PDB file of C-alpha atoms and ligand atoms in Angstrom:
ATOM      1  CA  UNK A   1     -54.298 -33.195 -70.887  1.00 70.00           C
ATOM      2  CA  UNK A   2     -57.099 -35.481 -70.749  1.00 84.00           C
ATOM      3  CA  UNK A   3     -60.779 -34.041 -71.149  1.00 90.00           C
ATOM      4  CA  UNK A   4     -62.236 -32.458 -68.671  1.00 95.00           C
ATOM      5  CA  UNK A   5     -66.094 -32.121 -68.513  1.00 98.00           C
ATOM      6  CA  UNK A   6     -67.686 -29.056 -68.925  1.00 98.00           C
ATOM      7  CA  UNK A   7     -69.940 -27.677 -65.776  1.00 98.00           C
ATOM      8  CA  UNK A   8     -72.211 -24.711 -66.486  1.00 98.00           C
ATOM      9  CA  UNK A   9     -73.084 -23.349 -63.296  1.00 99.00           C
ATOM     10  CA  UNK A  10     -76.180 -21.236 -63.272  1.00 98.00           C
ATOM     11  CA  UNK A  11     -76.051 -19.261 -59.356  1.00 99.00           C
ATOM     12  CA  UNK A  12     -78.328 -16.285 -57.837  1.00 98.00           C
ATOM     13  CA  UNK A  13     -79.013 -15.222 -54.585  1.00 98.00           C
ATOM     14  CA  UNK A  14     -78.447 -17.618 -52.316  1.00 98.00           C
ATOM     15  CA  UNK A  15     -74.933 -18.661 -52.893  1.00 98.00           C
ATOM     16  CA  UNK A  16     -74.305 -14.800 -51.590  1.00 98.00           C
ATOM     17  CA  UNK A  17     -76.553 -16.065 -48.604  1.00 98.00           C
ATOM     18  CA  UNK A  18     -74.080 -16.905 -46.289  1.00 98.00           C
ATOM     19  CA  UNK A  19     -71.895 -14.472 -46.853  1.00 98.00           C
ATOM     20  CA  UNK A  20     -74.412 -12.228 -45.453  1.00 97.00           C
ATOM     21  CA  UNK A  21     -76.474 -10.607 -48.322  1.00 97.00           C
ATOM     22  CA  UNK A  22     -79.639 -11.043 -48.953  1.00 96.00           C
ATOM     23  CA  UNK A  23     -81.537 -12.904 -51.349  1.00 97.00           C
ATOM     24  CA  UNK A  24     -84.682 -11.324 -53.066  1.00 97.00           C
ATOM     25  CA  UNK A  25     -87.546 -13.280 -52.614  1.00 96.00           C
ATOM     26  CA  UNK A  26     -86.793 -14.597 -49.356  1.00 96.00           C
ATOM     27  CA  UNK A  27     -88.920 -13.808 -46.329  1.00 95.00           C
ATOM     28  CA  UNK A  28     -87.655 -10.424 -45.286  1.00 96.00           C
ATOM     29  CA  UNK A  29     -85.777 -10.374 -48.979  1.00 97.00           C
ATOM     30  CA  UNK A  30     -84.789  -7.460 -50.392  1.00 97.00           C
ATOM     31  CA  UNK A  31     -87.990  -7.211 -52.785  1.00 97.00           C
ATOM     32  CA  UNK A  32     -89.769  -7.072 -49.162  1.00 96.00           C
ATOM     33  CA  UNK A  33     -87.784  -3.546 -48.677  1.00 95.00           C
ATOM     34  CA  UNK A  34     -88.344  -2.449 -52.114  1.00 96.00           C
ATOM     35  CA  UNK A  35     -90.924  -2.980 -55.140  1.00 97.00           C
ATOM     36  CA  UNK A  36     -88.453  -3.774 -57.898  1.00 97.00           C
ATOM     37  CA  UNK A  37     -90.280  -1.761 -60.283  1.00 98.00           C
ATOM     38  CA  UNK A  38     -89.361   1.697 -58.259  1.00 98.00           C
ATOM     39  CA  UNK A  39     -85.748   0.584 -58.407  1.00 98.00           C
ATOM     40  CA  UNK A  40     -84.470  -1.674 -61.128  1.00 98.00           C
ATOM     41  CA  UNK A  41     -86.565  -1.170 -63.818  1.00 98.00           C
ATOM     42  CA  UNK A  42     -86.105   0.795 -67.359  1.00 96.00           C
ATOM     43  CA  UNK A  43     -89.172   2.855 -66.363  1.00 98.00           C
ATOM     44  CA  UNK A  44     -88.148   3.981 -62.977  1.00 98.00           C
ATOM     45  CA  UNK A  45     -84.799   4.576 -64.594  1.00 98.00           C
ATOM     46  CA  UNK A  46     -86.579   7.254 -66.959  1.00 97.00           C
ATOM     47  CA  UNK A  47     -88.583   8.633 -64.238  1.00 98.00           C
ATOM     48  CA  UNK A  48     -86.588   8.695 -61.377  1.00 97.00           C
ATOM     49  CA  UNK A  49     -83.170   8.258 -61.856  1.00 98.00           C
ATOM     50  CA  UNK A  50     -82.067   9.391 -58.717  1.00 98.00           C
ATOM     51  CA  UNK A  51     -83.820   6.520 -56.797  1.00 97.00           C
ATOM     52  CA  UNK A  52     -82.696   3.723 -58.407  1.00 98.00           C
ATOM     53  CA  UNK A  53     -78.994   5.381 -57.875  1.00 98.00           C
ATOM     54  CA  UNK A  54     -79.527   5.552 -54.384  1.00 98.00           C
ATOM     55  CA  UNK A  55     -80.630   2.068 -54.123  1.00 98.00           C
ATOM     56  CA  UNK A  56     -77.788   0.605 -56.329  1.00 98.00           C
ATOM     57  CA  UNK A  57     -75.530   2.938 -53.914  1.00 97.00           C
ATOM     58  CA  UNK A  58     -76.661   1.132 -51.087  1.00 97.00           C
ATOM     59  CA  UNK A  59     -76.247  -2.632 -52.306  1.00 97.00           C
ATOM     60  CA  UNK A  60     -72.985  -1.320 -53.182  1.00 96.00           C
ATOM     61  CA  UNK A  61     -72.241  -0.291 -50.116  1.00 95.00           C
ATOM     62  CA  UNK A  62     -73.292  -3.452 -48.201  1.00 94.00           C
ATOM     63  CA  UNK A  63     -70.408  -5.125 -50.251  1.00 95.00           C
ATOM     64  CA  UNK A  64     -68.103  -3.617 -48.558  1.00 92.00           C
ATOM     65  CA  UNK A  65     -66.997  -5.911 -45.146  1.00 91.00           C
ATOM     66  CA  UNK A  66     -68.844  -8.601 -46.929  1.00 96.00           C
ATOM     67  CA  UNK A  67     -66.311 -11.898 -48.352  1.00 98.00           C
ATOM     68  CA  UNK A  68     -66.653 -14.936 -50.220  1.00 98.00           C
ATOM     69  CA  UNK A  69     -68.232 -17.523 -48.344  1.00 98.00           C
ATOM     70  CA  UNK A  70     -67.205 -21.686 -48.972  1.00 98.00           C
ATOM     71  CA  UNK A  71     -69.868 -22.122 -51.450  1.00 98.00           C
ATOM     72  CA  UNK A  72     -68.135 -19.715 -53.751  1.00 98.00           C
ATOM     73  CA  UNK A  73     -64.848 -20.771 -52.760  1.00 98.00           C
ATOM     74  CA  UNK A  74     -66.065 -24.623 -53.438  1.00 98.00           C
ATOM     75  CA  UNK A  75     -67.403 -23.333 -56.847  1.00 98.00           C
ATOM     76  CA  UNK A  76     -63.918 -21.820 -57.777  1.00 98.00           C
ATOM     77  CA  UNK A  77     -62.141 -25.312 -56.335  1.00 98.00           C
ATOM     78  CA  UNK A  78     -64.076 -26.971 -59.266  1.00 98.00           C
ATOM     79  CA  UNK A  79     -62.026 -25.522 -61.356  1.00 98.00           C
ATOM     80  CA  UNK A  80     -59.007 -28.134 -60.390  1.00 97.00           C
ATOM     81  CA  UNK A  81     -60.879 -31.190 -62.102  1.00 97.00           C
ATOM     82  CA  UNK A  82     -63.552 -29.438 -64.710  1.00 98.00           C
ATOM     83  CA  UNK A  83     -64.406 -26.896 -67.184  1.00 98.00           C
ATOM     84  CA  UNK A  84     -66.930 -24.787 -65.465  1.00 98.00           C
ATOM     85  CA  UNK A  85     -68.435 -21.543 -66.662  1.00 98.00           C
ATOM     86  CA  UNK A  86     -70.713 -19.800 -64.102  1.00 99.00           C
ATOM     87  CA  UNK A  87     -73.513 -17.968 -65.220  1.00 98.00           C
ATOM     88  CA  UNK A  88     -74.325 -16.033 -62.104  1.00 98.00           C
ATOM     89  CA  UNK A  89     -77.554 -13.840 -61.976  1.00 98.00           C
ATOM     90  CA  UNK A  90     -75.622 -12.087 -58.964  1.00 98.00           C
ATOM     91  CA  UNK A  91     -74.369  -8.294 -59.146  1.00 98.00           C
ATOM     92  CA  UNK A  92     -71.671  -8.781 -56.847  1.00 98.00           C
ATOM     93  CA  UNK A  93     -68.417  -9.712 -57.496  1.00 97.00           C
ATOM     94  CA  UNK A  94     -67.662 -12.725 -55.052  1.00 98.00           C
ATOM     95  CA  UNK A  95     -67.218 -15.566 -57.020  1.00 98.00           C
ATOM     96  CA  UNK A  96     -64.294 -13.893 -58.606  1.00 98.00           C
ATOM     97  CA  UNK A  97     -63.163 -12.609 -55.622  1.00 98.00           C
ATOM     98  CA  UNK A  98     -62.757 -16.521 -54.309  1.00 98.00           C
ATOM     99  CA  UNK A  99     -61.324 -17.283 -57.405  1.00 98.00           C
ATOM    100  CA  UNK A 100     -63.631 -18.285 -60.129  1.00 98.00           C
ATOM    101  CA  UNK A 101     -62.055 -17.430 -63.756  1.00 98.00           C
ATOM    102  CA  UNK A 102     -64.791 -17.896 -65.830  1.00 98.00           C
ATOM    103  CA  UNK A 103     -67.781 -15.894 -64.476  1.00 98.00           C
ATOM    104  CA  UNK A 104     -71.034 -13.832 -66.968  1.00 98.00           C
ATOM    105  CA  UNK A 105     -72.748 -11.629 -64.980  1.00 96.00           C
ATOM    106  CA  UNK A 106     -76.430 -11.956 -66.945  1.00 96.00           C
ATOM    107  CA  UNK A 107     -77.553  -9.006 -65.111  1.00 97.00           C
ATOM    108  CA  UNK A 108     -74.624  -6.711 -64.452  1.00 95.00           C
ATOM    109  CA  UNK A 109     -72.446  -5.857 -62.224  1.00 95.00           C
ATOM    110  CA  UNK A 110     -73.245  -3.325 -59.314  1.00 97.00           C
ATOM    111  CA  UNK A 111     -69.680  -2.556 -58.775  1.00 96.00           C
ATOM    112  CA  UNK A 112     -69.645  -0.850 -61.993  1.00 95.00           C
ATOM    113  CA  UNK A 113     -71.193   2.474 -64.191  1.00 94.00           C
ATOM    114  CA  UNK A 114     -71.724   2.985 -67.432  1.00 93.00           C
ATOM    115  CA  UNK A 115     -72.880   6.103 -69.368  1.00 92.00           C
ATOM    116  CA  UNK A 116     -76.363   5.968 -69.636  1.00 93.00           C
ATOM    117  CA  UNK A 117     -76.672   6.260 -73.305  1.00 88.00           C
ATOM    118  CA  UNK A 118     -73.569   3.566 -74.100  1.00 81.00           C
ATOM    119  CA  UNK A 119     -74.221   1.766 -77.181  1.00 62.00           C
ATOM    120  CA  UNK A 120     -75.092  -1.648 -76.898  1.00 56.00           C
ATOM    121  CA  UNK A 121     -72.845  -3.717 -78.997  1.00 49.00           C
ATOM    122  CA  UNK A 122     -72.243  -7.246 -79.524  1.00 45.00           C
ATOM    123  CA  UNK A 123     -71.745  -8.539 -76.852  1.00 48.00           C
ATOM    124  CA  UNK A 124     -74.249  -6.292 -74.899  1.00 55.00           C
ATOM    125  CA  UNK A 125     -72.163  -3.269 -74.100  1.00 63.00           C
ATOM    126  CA  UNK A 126     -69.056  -1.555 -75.150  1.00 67.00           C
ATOM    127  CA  UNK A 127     -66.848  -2.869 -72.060  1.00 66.00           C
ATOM    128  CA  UNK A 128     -65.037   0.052 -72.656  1.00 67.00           C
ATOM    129  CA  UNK A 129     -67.730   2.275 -71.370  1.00 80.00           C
ATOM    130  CA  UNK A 130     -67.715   0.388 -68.158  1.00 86.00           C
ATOM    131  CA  UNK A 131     -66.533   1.903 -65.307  1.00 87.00           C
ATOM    132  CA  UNK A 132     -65.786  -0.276 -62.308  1.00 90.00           C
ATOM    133  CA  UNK A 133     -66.660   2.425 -59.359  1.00 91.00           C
ATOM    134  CA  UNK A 134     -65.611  -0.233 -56.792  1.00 86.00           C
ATOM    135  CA  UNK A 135     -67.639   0.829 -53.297  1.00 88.00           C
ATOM    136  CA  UNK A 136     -68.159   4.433 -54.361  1.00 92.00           C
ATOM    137  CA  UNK A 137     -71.802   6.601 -54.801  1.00 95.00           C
ATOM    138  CA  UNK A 138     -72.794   7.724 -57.586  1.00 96.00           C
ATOM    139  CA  UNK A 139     -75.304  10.535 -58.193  1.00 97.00           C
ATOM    140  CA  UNK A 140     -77.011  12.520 -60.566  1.00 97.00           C
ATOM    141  CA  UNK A 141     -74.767  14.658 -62.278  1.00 97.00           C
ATOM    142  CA  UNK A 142     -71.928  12.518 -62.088  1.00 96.00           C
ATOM    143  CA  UNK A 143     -71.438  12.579 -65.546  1.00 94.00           C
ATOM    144  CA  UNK A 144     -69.357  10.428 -68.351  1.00 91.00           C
ATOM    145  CA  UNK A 145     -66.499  11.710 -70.410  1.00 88.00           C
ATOM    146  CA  UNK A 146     -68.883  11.864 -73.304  1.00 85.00           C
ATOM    147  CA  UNK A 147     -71.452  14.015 -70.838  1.00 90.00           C
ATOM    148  CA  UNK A 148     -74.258  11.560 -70.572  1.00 92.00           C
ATOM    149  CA  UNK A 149     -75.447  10.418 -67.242  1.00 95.00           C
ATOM    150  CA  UNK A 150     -73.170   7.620 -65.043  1.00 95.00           C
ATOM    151  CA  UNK A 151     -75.868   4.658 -64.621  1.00 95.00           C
ATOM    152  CA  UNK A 152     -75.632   1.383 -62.499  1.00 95.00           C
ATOM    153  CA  UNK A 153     -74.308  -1.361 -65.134  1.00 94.00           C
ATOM    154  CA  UNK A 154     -76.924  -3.647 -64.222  1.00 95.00           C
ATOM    155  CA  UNK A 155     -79.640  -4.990 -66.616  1.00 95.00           C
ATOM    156  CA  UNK A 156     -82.956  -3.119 -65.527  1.00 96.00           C
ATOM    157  CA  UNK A 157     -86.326  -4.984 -65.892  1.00 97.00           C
ATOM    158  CA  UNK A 158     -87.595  -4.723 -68.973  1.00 95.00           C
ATOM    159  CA  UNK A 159     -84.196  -4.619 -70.755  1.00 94.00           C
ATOM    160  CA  UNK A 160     -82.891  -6.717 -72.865  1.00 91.00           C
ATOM    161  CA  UNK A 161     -80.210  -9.895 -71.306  1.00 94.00           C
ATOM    162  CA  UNK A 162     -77.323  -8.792 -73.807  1.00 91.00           C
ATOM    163  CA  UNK A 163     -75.046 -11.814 -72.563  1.00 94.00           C
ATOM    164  CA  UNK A 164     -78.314 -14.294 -72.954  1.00 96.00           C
ATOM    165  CA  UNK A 165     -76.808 -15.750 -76.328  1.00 96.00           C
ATOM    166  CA  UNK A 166     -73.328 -16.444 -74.577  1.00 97.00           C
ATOM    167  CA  UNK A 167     -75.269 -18.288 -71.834  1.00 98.00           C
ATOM    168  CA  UNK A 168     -76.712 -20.606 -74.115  1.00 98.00           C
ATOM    169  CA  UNK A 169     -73.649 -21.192 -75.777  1.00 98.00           C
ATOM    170  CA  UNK A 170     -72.363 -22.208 -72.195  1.00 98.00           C
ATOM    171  CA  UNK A 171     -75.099 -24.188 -71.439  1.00 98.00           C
ATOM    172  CA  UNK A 172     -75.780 -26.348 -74.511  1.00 98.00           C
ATOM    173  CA  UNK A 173     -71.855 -27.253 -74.363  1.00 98.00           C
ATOM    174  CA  UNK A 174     -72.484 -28.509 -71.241  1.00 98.00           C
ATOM    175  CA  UNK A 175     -71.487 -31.865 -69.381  1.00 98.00           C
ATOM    176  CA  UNK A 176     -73.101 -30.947 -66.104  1.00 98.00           C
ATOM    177  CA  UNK A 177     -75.220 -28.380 -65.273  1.00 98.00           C
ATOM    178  CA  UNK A 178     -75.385 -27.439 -61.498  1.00 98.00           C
ATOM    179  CA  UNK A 179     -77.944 -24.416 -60.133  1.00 98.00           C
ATOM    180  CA  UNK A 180     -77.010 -23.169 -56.432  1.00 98.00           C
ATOM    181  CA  UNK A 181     -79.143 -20.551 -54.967  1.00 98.00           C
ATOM    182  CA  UNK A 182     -81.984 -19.232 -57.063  1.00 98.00           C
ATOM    183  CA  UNK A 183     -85.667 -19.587 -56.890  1.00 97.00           C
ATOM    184  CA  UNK A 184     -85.888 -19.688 -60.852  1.00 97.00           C
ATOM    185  CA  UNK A 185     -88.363 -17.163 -61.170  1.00 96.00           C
ATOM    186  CA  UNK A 186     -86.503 -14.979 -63.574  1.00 96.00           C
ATOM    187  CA  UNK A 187     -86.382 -15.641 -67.662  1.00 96.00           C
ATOM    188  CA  UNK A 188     -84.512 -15.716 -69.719  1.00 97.00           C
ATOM    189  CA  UNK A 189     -81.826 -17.002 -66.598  1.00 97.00           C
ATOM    190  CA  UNK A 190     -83.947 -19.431 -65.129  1.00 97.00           C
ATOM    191  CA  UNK A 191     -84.818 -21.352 -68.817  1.00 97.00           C
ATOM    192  CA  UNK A 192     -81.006 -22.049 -68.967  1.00 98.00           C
ATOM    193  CA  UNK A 193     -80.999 -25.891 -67.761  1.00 97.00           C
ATOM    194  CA  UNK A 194     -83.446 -26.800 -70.420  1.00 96.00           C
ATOM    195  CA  UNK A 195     -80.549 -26.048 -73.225  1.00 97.00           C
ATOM    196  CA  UNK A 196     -78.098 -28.847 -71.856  1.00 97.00           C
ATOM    197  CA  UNK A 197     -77.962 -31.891 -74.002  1.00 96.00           C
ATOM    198  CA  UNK A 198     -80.331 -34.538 -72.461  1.00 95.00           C
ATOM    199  CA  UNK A 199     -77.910 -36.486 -71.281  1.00 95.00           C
ATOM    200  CA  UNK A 200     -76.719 -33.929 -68.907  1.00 97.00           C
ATOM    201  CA  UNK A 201     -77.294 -34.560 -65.220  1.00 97.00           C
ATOM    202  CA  UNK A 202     -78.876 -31.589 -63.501  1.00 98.00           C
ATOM    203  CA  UNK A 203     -77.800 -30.667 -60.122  1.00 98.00           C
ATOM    204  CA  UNK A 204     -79.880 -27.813 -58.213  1.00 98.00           C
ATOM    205  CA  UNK A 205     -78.729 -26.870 -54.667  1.00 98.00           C
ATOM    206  CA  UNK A 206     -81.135 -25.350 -52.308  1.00 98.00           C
ATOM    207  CA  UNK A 207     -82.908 -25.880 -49.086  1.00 98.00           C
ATOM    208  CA  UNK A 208     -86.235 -24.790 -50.154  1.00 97.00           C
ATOM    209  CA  UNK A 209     -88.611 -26.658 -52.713  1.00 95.00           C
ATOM    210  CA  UNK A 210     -87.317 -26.199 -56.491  1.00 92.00           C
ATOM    211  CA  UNK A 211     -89.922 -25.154 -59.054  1.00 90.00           C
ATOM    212  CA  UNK A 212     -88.751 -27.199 -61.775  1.00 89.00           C
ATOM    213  CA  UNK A 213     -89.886 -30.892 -63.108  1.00 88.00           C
ATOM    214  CA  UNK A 214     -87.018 -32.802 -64.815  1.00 89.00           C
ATOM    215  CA  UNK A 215     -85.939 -36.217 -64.985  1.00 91.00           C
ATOM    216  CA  UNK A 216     -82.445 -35.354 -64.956  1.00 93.00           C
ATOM    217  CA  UNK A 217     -82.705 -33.022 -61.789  1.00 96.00           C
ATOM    218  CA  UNK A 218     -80.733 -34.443 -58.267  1.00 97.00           C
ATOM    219  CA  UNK A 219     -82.085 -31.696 -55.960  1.00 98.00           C
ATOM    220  CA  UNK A 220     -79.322 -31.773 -53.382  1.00 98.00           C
ATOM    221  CA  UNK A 221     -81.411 -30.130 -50.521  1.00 98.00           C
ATOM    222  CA  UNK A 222     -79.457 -27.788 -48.750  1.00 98.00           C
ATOM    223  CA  UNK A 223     -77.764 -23.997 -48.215  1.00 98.00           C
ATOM    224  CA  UNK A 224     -74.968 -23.682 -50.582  1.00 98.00           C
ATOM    225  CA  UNK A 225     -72.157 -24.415 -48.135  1.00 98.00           C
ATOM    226  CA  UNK A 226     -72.841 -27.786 -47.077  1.00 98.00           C
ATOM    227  CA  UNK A 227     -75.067 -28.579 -50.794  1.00 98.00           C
ATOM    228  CA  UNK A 228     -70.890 -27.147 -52.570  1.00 98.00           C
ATOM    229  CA  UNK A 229     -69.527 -29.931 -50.329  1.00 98.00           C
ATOM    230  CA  UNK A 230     -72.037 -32.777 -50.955  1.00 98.00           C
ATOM    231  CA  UNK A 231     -71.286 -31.897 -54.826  1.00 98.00           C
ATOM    232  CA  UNK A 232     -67.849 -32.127 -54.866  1.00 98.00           C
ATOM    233  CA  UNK A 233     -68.382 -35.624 -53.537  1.00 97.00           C
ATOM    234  CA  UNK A 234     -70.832 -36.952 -56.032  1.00 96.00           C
ATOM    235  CA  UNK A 235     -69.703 -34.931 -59.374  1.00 95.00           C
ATOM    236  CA  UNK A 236     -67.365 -37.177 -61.509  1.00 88.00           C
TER     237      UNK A 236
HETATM  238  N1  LIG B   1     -78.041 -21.529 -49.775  1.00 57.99           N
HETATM  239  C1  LIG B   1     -78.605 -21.867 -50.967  1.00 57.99           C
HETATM  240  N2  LIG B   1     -79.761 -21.351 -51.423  1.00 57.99           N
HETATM  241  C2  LIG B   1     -80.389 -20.462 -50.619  1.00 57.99           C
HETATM  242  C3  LIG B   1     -79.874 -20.059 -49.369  1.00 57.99           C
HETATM  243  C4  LIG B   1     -78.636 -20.639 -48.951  1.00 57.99           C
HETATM  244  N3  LIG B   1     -78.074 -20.327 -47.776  1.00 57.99           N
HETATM  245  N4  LIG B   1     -80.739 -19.149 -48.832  1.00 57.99           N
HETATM  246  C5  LIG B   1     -81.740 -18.995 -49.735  1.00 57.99           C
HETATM  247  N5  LIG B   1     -81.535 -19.789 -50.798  1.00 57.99           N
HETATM  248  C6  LIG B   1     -82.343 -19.932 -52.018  1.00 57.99           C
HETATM  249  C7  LIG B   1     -83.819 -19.677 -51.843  1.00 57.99           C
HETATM  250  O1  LIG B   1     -84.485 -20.883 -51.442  1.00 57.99           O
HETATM  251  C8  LIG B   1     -84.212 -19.262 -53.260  1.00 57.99           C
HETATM  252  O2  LIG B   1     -84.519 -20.393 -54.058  1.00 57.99           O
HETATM  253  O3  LIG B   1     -81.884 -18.957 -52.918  1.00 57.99           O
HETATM  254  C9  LIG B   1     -82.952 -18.589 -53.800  1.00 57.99           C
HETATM  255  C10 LIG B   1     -83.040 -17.081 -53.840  1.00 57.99           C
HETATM  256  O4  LIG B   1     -84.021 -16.742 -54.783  1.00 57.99           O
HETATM  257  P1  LIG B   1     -84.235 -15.203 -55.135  1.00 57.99           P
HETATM  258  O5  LIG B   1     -84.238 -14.398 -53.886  1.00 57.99           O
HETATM  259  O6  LIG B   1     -85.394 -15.128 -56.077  1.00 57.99           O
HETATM  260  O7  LIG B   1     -82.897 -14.788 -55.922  1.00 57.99           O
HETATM  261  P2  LIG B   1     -82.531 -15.110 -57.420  1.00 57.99           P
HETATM  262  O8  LIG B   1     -83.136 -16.412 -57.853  1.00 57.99           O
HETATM  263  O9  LIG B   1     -81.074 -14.948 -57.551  1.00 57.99           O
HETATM  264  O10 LIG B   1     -83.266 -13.904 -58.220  1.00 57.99           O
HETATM  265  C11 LIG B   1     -83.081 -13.880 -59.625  1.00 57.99           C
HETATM  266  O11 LIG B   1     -84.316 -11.817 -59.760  1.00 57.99           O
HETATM  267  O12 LIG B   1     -84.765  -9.740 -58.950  1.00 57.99           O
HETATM  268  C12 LIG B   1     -84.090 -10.414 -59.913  1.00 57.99           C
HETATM  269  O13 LIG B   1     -82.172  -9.671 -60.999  1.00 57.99           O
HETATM  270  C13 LIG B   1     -82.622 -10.180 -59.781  1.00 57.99           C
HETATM  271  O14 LIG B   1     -80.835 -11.718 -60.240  1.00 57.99           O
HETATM  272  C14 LIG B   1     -82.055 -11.564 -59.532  1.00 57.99           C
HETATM  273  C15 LIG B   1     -83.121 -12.471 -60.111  1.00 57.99           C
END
């Protein structure tokens, strides 16, 4: 088979846009709702547990009735002609569900649990630990087999990215890198690009301005949809 180019795809937020989630920073974002550092941090974690289960309860809720939208479905269609790898800062699990293979979740999954005092190993945690609770709650005092406290299997702030050395791996192997829906505002995820070989052409999709300076950068300036579609036609 001849060589096909590698694409490392580097997605957040708003490629889950239109399938009816919301992005964070966004006016009337989910960080307008909630101050991230009462939900999805290691300190609330410590000091109120039951919170930040209750808000991981409801974003896992809201998944439920929600699909894949053609922006994910576009990104799995990539697949036909290239080697792509997405690196997706996203918690939910719609890129696989439209048929991506190849997908890192850098900060978790909110489909899944974990106990809270799993090891981490290697490659960030023991998978084995990992629970995938689908759409269900989970409270306090739902408890492991090994008795320690169920916790969202998401990567708090102020934790460490365990799947950060992977992601560079992905991204200075790179061909292509394209970024679809995130504001970049988030490290070690958003410093991602800069590990793609110079030569690499750097596509970003999103309708708002993009906080980044590059030569290689083609801002393609539109919502995910309609930015996947204009992609597919210039990517080679
Ligand atoms: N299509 C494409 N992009 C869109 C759309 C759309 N329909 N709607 C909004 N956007 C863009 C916004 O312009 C913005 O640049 O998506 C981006 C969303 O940015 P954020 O809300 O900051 O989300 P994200 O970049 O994924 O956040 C990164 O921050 O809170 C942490 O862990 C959390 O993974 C998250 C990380």
């Amino acid at each position: 088979m001849a060589y096909r180019k590698r694409i490392a795809v580097l997605s957040g937020a708003g490629v889950s846009a239109e399938s009816g989630l919301l992005t964070y920073r966004d006016n009337g974002g989910l960080w307008d709702n909630y101050n991230p550092m009462d939900v999805a941090s290691d300190k609330a974690w410590k000091q109120n547990p039951g919170l930040v289960l209750d808000f991981y309860n409801t974003q896992r809720e809201k998944l439920q009735g929600i699909r894949p939208n053609d922006a994910h479905r576009l990104l799995a269609s990539l697949e036909e002609r290239f080697n792509v790898d997405i690196v997706t800062q996203n918690v939910d699990n719609l890129h696989e569900r439209a048929g991506s293979t190849r997908v890192l979740h850098l900060h978790g999954e909110v489909t899944k649990i974990r106990p809270e005092n799993s090891c981490n190993e290697a490659d960030g945690f023991s998978e084995n630990l990992v629970v995938d609770c689908g759409y269900s709650k989970v409270v306090l005092g739902d408890l492991a087999p090994n008795g320690a406290q169920y916790r969202p299997h998401i990567v708090f702030f102020g934790e460490p990215v365990p799947k950060i050395e992977r992601a560079i791996d992905i991204f200075s192997a790179a061909d292509i890198v394209l970024i679809v829906g995130t504001s970049l505002s988030v490290y070690p995820a958003a410093g991602l690009y800069r590990y793609a070989c110079p030569k690499a052409p750097i596509y970003i999709i999103d309708p708002a301005d993009i906080p980044v300076h590059d030569s290689r950068i083609i801002h393609i300036r539109e919502k995910a949809t309609t930015g996947m579609a204009a992609f597919l036609e210039m990517v080679q």
